[in-house]
Protein backbone atom coordinates (compact mmCIF):
# COMPACT_ATOMS: atom_id res chain seq x y z
CA MET A 1 -8.01 -0.55 12.40
CA SER A 2 -6.42 1.18 15.38
CA ALA A 3 -2.89 -0.26 15.45
CA PHE A 4 -0.06 1.93 14.21
CA LEU A 5 2.46 -0.84 13.70
CA PHE A 6 3.24 -2.28 10.30
CA GLY A 7 5.12 -5.13 8.59
CA ASN A 8 8.58 -6.50 9.26
CA THR A 9 10.54 -4.53 6.69
CA SER A 10 11.96 -1.13 7.55
CA TYR A 11 10.45 2.11 6.24
CA ALA A 12 12.27 2.64 2.95
CA SER A 13 11.88 4.71 -0.15
CA GLU A 14 13.64 5.25 -3.45
CA VAL A 15 13.22 8.16 -5.87
CA THR A 16 13.43 7.56 -9.63
CA ALA A 17 12.97 10.11 -12.43
CA ILE A 18 10.44 8.92 -15.02
CA ASP A 19 10.92 11.99 -17.21
CA ASP A 20 11.99 15.62 -16.73
CA SER A 21 8.89 16.54 -14.71
CA THR A 22 7.73 13.30 -13.07
CA LEU A 23 9.34 11.66 -10.07
CA LEU A 24 8.43 8.17 -8.91
CA LYS A 25 8.95 7.46 -5.24
CA THR A 26 8.82 3.82 -4.17
CA PHE A 27 8.10 2.67 -0.61
CA GLY A 28 8.75 -0.94 0.31
CA PRO A 29 8.63 -3.81 -0.21
CA TYR A 30 7.17 -4.52 3.20
CA LYS A 31 6.41 -8.04 4.40
CA PHE A 32 2.89 -8.36 5.78
CA LYS A 33 0.36 -10.82 7.14
CA THR A 34 -3.38 -10.21 6.96
CA LYS A 35 -5.58 -10.39 10.07
CA ASP A 36 -2.67 -9.66 12.43
CA GLY A 37 -3.91 -6.23 13.56
CA GLN A 38 -0.94 -4.45 12.00
CA TRP A 39 -0.74 -2.12 9.02
CA ASP A 40 0.65 -3.56 5.79
CA GLY A 41 3.26 -0.90 4.94
CA GLN A 42 3.65 2.87 4.96
CA LEU A 43 4.01 5.60 2.34
CA VAL A 44 4.16 9.39 2.13
CA VAL A 45 2.27 11.48 -0.42
CA PRO A 46 4.15 14.78 -0.99
CA SER A 47 2.66 18.26 -0.87
CA GLY A 48 0.46 18.84 -3.88
CA GLY A 49 -0.89 15.26 -3.77
CA ALA A 50 -0.16 12.30 -6.02
CA ASP A 51 -1.38 9.03 -7.49
CA VAL A 52 -0.44 5.89 -5.54
CA THR A 53 -0.07 2.47 -7.16
CA VAL A 54 -0.08 -0.48 -4.77
CA THR A 55 1.60 -3.73 -5.85
CA VAL A 56 1.29 -6.96 -3.85
CA ARG A 57 3.54 -9.94 -4.52
CA LYS A 58 4.03 -13.45 -3.15
CA LEU A 59 0.45 -13.47 -1.89
CA ASN A 60 -1.24 -16.74 -1.02
CA PHE A 61 -4.93 -15.96 -0.97
CA THR A 62 -8.49 -17.12 -1.43
CA GLY A 63 -11.33 -14.96 -2.70
CA ASP A 64 -10.71 -11.52 -4.18
CA PRO A 65 -7.81 -9.66 -2.54
CA MET A 66 -8.53 -5.99 -1.81
CA VAL A 67 -6.54 -3.03 -0.50
CA ARG A 68 -7.22 0.37 1.04
CA LEU A 69 -5.09 3.30 2.22
CA CYS A 70 -5.59 4.96 5.61
CA ASN A 71 -4.34 8.40 6.58
CA ALA A 72 -2.07 8.18 9.64
CA ALA A 73 -3.11 11.59 11.02
CA SER A 74 -6.87 11.58 10.46
CA GLY A 75 -7.62 7.86 10.47
CA ASN A 76 -9.74 8.31 7.33
CA CYS A 77 -9.50 5.48 4.82
CA THR A 78 -10.28 5.00 1.16
CA GLY A 79 -12.78 2.27 0.39
CA PHE A 80 -11.40 -1.22 -0.18
CA GLY A 81 -10.72 -1.76 -3.87
CA PRO A 82 -9.86 -4.99 -5.69
CA LEU A 83 -6.27 -5.77 -6.65
CA ARG A 84 -6.21 -6.27 -10.42
CA GLN A 85 -5.15 -9.77 -11.37
CA PRO A 86 -2.79 -11.26 -12.42
CA SER A 87 -0.45 -8.38 -11.46
CA LEU A 88 -2.19 -7.65 -8.11
CA THR A 89 -2.06 -3.85 -8.48
CA ARG A 90 -4.44 -1.01 -7.66
CA THR A 91 -4.05 2.72 -8.29
CA PHE A 92 -5.55 5.38 -6.04
CA THR A 93 -5.72 8.76 -7.80
CA ASN A 94 -5.48 12.29 -6.45
CA MET A 95 -4.43 11.31 -2.92
CA LEU A 96 -4.02 14.25 -0.56
CA PRO A 97 -0.60 14.92 1.03
CA GLY A 98 0.22 12.95 4.16
CA THR A 99 1.43 9.66 5.58
CA TYR A 100 -0.68 6.60 4.77
CA TYR A 101 -0.78 2.96 5.80
CA GLY A 102 -1.76 0.08 3.51
CA ASP A 103 -4.32 -2.51 4.52
CA VAL A 104 -4.79 -5.76 2.55
CA VAL A 105 -7.67 -8.24 3.00
CA THR A 106 -8.02 -11.66 1.39
CA GLY A 107 -11.25 -13.45 2.13
CA THR A 108 -11.58 -15.54 5.25
CA VAL A 109 -8.08 -17.00 5.65
CA THR A 110 -4.89 -15.38 6.89
CA SER A 111 -2.49 -14.59 4.04
CA SER A 112 1.00 -13.16 3.73
CA GLY A 113 3.06 -11.46 1.05
CA THR A 114 4.93 -8.27 0.25
CA ILE A 115 3.54 -4.84 -0.60
CA SER A 116 5.10 -1.84 -2.36
CA PHE A 117 3.78 1.66 -3.09
CA ASN A 118 4.71 3.81 -6.09
CA VAL A 119 3.87 7.49 -5.58
CA ARG A 120 3.88 9.85 -8.59
């Protein structure tokens, strides 16, 4: 995917302390539509790296929905991985620091929903 645009919702994040040593940073929710040539949200992994949990909601889909993360600077992407049902989540572990875009696919039809990223 070569477009650098993403969903309709503004770039937003929120930091929450889980415990004394773990911070959870949330990006989104972003509204998205599959097959529109745009990225499906944006997140930032801090220096030192982190795990990223992707959550998709309000998704109308057929087949098995999948998601990947693509590095904004290098263009390198993770492989597509299935969103666990019924919660429609997927965790990517040990992500390197940088800005990433989400990319959701859902079979052969165009789908829409919202996507959020939890970085810890």
